[in-house]
mmCIF file of C-alpha atoms in Angstrom:
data_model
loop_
_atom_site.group_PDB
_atom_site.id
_atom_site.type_symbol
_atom_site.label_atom_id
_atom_site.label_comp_id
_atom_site.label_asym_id
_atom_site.label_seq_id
_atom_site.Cartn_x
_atom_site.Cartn_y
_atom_site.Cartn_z
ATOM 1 C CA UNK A 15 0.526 59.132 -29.402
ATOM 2 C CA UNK A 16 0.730 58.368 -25.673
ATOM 3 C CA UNK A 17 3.624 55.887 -24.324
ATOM 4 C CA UNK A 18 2.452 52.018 -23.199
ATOM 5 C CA UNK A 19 3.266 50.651 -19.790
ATOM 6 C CA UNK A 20 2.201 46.475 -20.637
ATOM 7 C CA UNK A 21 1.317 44.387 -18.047
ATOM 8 C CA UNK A 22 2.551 40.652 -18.757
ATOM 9 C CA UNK A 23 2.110 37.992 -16.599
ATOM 10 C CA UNK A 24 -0.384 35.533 -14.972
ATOM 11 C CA UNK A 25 -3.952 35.656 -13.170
ATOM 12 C CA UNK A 26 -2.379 38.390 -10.341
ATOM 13 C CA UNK A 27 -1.394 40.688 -13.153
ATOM 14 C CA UNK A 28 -5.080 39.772 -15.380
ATOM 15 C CA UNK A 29 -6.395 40.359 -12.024
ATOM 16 C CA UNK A 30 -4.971 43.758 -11.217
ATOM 17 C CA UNK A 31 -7.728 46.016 -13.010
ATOM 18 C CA UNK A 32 -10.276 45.071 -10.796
ATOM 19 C CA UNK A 33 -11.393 47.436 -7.907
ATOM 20 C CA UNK A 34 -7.962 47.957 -5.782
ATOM 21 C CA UNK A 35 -5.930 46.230 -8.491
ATOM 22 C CA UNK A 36 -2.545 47.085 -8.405
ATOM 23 C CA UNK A 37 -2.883 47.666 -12.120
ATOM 24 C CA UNK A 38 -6.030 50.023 -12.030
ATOM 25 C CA UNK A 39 -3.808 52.250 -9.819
ATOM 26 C CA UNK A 40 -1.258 52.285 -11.776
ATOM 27 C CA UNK A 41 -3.173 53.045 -14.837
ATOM 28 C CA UNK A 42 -4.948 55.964 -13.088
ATOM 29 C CA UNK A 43 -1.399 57.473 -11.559
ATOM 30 C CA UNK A 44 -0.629 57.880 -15.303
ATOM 31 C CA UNK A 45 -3.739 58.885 -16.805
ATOM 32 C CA UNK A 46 -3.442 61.354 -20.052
ATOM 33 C CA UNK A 47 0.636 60.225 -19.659
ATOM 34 C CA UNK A 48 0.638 56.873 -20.859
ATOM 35 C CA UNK A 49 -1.592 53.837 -21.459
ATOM 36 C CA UNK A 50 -1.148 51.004 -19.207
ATOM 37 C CA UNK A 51 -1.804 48.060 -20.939
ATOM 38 C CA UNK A 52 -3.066 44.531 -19.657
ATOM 39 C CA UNK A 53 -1.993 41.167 -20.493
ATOM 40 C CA UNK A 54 -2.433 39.135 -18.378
ATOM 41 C CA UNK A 55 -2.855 35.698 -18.189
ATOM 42 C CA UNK A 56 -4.796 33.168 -15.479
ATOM 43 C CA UNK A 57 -3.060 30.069 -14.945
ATOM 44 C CA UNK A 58 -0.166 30.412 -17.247
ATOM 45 C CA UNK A 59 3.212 29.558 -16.806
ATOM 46 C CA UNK A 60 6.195 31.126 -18.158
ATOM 47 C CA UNK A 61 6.851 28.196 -20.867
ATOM 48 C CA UNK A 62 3.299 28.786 -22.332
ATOM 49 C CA UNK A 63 4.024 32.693 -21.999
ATOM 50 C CA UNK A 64 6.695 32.010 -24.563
ATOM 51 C CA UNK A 65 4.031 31.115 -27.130
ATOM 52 C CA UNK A 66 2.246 34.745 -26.781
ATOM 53 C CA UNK A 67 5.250 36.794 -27.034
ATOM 54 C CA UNK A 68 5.204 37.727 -30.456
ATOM 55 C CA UNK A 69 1.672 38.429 -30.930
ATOM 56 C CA UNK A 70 2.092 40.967 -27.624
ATOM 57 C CA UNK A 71 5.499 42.554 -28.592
ATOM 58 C CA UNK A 72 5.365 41.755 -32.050
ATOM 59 C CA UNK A 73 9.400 42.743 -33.708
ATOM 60 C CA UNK A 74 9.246 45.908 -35.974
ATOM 61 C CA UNK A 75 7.068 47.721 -33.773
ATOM 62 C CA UNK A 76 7.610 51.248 -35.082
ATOM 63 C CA UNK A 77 5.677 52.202 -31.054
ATOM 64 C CA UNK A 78 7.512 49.763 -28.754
ATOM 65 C CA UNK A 79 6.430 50.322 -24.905
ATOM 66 C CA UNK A 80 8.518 52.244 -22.978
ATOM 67 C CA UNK A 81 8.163 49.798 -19.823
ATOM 68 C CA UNK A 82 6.866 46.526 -19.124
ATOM 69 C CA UNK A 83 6.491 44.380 -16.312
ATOM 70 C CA UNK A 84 7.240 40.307 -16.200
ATOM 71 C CA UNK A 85 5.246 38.499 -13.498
ATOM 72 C CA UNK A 86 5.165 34.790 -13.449
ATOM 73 C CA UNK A 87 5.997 32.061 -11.460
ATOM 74 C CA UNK A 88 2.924 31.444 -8.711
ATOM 75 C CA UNK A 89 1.935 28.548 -11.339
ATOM 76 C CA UNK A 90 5.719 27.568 -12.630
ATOM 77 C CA UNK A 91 6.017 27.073 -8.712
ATOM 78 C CA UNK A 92 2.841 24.474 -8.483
ATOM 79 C CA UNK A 93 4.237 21.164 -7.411
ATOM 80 C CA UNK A 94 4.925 18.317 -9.144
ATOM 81 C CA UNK A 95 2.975 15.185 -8.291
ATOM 82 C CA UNK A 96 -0.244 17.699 -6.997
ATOM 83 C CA UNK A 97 -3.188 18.619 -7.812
ATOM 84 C CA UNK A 98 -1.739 21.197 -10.308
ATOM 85 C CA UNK A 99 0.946 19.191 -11.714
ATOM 86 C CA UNK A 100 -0.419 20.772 -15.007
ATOM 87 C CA UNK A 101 1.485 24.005 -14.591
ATOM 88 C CA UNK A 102 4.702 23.232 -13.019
ATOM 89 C CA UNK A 103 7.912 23.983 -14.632
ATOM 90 C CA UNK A 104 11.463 23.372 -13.082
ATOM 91 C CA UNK A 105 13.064 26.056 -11.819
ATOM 92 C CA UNK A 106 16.010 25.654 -14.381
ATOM 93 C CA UNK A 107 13.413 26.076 -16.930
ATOM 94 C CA UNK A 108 11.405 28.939 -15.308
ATOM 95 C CA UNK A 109 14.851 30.908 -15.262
ATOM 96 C CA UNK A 110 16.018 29.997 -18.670
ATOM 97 C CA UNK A 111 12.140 31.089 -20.386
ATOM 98 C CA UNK A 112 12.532 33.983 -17.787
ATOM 99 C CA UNK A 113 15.387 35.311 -19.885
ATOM 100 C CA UNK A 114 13.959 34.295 -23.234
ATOM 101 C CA UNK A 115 11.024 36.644 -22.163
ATOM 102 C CA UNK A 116 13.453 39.486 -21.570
ATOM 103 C CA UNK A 117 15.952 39.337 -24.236
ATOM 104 C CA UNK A 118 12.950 39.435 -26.679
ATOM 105 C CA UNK A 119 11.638 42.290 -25.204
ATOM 106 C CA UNK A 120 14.824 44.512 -25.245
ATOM 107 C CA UNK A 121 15.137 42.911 -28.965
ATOM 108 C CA UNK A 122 12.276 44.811 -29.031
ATOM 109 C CA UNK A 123 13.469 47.819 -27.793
ATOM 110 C CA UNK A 124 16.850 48.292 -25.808
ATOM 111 C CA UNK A 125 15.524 51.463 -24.563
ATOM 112 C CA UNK A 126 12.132 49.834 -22.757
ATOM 113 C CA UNK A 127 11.908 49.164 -19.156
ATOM 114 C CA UNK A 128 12.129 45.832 -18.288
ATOM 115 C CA UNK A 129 10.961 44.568 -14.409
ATOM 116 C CA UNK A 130 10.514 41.433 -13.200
ATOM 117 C CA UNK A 131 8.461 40.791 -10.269
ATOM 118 C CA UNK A 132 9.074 37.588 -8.101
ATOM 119 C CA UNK A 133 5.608 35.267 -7.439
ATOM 120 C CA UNK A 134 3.945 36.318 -4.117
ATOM 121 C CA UNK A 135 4.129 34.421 -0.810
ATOM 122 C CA UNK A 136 2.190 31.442 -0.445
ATOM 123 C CA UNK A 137 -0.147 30.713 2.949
ATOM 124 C CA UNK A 138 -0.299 26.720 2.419
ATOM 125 C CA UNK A 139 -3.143 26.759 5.286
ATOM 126 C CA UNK A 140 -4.963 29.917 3.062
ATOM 127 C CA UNK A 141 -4.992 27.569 0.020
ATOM 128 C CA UNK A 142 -6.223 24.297 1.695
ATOM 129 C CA UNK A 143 -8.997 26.200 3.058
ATOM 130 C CA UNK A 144 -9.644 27.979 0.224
ATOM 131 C CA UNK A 145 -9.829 24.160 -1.913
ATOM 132 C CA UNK A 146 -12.300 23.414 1.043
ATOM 133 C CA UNK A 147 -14.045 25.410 0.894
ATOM 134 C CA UNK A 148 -14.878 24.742 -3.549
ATOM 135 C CA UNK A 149 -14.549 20.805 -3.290
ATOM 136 C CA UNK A 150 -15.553 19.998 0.617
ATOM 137 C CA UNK A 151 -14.275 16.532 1.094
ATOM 138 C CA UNK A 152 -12.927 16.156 -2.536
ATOM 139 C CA UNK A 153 -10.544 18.751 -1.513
ATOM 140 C CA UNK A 154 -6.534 17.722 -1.801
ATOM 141 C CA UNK A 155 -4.941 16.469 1.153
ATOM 142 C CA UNK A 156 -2.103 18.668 0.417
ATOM 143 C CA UNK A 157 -0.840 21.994 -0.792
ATOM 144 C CA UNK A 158 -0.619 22.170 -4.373
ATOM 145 C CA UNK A 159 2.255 24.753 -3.709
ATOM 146 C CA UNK A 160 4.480 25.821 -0.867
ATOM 147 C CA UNK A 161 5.802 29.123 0.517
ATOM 148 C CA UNK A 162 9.285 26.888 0.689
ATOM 149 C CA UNK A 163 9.246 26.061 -3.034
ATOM 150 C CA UNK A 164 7.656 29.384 -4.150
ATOM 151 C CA UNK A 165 10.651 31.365 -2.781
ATOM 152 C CA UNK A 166 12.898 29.376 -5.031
ATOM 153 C CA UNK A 167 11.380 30.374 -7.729
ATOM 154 C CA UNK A 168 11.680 33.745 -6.467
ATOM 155 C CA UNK A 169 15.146 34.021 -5.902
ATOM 156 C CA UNK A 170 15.616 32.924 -9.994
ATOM 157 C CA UNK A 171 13.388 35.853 -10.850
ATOM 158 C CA UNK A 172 16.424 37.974 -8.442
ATOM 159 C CA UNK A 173 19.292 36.171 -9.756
ATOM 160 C CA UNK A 174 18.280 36.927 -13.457
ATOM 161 C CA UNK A 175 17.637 40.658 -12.803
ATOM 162 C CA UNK A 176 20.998 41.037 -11.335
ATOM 163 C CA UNK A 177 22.913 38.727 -14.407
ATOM 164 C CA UNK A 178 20.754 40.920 -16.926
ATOM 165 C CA UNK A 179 21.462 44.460 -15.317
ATOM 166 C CA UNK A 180 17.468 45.031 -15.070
ATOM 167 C CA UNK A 181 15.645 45.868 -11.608
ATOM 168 C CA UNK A 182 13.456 43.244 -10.258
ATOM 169 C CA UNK A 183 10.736 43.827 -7.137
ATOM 170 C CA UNK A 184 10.972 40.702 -4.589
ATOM 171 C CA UNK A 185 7.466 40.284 -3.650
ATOM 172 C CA UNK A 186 7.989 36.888 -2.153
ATOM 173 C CA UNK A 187 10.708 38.700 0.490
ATOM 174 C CA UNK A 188 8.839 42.266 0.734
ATOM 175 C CA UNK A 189 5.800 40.760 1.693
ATOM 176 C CA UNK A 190 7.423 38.645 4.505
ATOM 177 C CA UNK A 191 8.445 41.753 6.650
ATOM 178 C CA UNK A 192 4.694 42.304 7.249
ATOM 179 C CA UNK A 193 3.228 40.419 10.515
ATOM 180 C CA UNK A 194 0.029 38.537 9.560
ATOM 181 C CA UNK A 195 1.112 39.091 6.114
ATOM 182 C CA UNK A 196 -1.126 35.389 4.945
ATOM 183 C CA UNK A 197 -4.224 36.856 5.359
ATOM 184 C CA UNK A 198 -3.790 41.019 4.867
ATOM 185 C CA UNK A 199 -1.860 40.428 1.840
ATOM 186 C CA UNK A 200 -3.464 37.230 0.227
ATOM 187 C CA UNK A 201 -7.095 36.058 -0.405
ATOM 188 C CA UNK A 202 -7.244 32.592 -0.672
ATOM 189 C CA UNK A 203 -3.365 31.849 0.372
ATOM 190 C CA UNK A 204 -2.069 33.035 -3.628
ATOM 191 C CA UNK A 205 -4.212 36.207 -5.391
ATOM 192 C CA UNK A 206 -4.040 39.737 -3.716
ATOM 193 C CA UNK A 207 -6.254 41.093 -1.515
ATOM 194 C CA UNK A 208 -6.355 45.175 -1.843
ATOM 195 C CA UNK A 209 -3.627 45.510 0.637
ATOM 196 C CA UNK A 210 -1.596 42.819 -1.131
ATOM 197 C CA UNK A 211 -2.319 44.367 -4.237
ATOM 198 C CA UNK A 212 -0.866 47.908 -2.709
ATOM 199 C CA UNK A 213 1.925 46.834 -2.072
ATOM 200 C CA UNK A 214 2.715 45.478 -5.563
ATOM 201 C CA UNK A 215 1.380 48.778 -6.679
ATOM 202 C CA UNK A 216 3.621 50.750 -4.398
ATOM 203 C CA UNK A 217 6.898 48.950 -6.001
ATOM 204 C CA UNK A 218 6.014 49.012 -9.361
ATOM 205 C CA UNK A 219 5.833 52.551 -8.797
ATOM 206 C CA UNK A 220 9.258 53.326 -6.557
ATOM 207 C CA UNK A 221 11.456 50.996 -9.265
ATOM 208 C CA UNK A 222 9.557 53.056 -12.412
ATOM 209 C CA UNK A 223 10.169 56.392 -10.887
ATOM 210 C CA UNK A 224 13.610 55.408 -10.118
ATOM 211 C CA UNK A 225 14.588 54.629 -13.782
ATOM 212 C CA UNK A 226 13.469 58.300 -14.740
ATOM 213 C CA UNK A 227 9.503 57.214 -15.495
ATOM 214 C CA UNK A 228 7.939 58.770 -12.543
ATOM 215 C CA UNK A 229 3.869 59.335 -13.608
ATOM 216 C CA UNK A 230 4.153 63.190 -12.345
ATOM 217 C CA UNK A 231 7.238 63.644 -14.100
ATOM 218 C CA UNK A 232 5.950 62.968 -17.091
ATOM 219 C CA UNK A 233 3.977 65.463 -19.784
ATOM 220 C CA UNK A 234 0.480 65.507 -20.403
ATOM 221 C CA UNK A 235 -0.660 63.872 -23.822
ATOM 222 C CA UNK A 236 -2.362 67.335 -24.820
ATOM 223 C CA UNK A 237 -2.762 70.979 -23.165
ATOM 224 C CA UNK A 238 -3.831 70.901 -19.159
ATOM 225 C CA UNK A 239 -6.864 72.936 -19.012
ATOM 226 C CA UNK A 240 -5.330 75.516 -16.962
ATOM 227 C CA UNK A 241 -2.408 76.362 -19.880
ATOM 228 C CA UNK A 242 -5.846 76.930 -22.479
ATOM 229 C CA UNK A 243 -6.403 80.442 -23.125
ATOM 230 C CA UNK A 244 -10.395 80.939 -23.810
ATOM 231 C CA UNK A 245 -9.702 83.455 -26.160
ATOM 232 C CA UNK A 246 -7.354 82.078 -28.312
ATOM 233 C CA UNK A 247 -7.324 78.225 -27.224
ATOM 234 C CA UNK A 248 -5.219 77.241 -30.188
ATOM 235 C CA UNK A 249 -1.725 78.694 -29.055
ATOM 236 C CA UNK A 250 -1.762 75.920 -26.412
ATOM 237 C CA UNK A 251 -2.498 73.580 -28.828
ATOM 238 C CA UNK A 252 0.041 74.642 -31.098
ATOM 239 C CA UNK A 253 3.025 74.546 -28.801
ATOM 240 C CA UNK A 254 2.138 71.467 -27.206
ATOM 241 C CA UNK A 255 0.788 69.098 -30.375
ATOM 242 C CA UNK A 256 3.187 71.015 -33.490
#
């Protein structure tokens, strides 16, 4: 049976097996290795994530993954008193169901891979334009997030790695270092655009082959073509599925 890589985490995770999806990519580096699995959620926050986690990583699991990624916080960030009041959650709180999310994971399984990966940037003048652009006039008069806010959140994600000994991927910082970063890297000032989505790609690769779980380092889930004798194709078989 092949390994699992899961996906968990909001709309830019659900989003990431579309065409240029950081996800997709992923999913084809490790074709025939190991089954990257999506679940990922649009508009949820990390205290309605807690509701799901048993039904995704249900305890007694006799095939736990052997990595998953945690990526919330772009709607845990929304501000208070905004349009999407809906989805905010402190910060105190997003840490705090942050670490509930792990520890139940490596309850789990202490051997899986856990990552966390910090919310993404914000380009307040992307998302007005992008509400303008739905609602005309109707549109808020003000951000319903900020890149201020959003990097708070971030830095929980950072501190929580580092307290839990688990690697983390600062999207929020990494994306920063990239002039012009609102518009090559973001949409509609929040989702990815295919070089946005790259770049999460790129990391979630780099911190998974540094923990040993490199895609070409790991086996094939039956024979390569090449090791099949056409002769006698069972003796590949044999040695590689006994």
């Amino acid at each position: 049976m092949r390994s699992q890589i899961v996906l968990f985490g909001d709309s830019i995770t659900e989003h990431s097996f579309g065409s240029g999806g950081w996800g997709a990519s992923l999913a084809d580096n490790y074709s025939r290795k190991a089954d990257v699995v999506l679940r990922g959620y649009g508009g949820y926050n990390t205290r309605w994530a807690l509701f799901l986690l048993h039904h995704i990583f249900p305890l007694g699991s006799a095939t736990p993954p052997v990595a998953a990624t945690i990526f919330f916080g772009a709607n845990d960030a929304a501000l208070f008193g905004r349009t999407s009041e809906r989805q905010h959650v402190p910060k105190e709180e997003y840490k705090e169901n942050l670490r509930r999310i792990v520890h139940h994971l490596k309850e789990f399984s202490l051997t899986m891979l856990v990552v966390i990966i910090t919310p993404p940037p914000v380009d307040e003048e992307g998302r007005m334009a992008y509400a303008r652009s739905l609602y005309g006039e109707k549109a808020m008069e003000l951000p319903e997030r900020t890149n201020e806010v959003t990097g708070v959140y971030a830095q929980q994600c950072v501190e929580l790695a580092k307290e839990l000994g688990i690697p983390s991927i600062n999207l929020w910082s990494k994306m920063q270092e990239t002039e012009g970063w609102q518009k090559k890297f973001l949409s509609d000032g929040l989702h990815l655009t295919p070089e946005g989505n790259a770049v999460v790609h790129r990391e979630v690769a780099r911190v998974f082959g540094e923990a040993g779980l490199a895609a070409a380092e790991m086996p094939y889930d039956f024979p390569h073509h090449s090791q099949i004798d056409g002769k006698n194709p069972e003796r590949a078989f044999q040695i590689q599925c006994s």
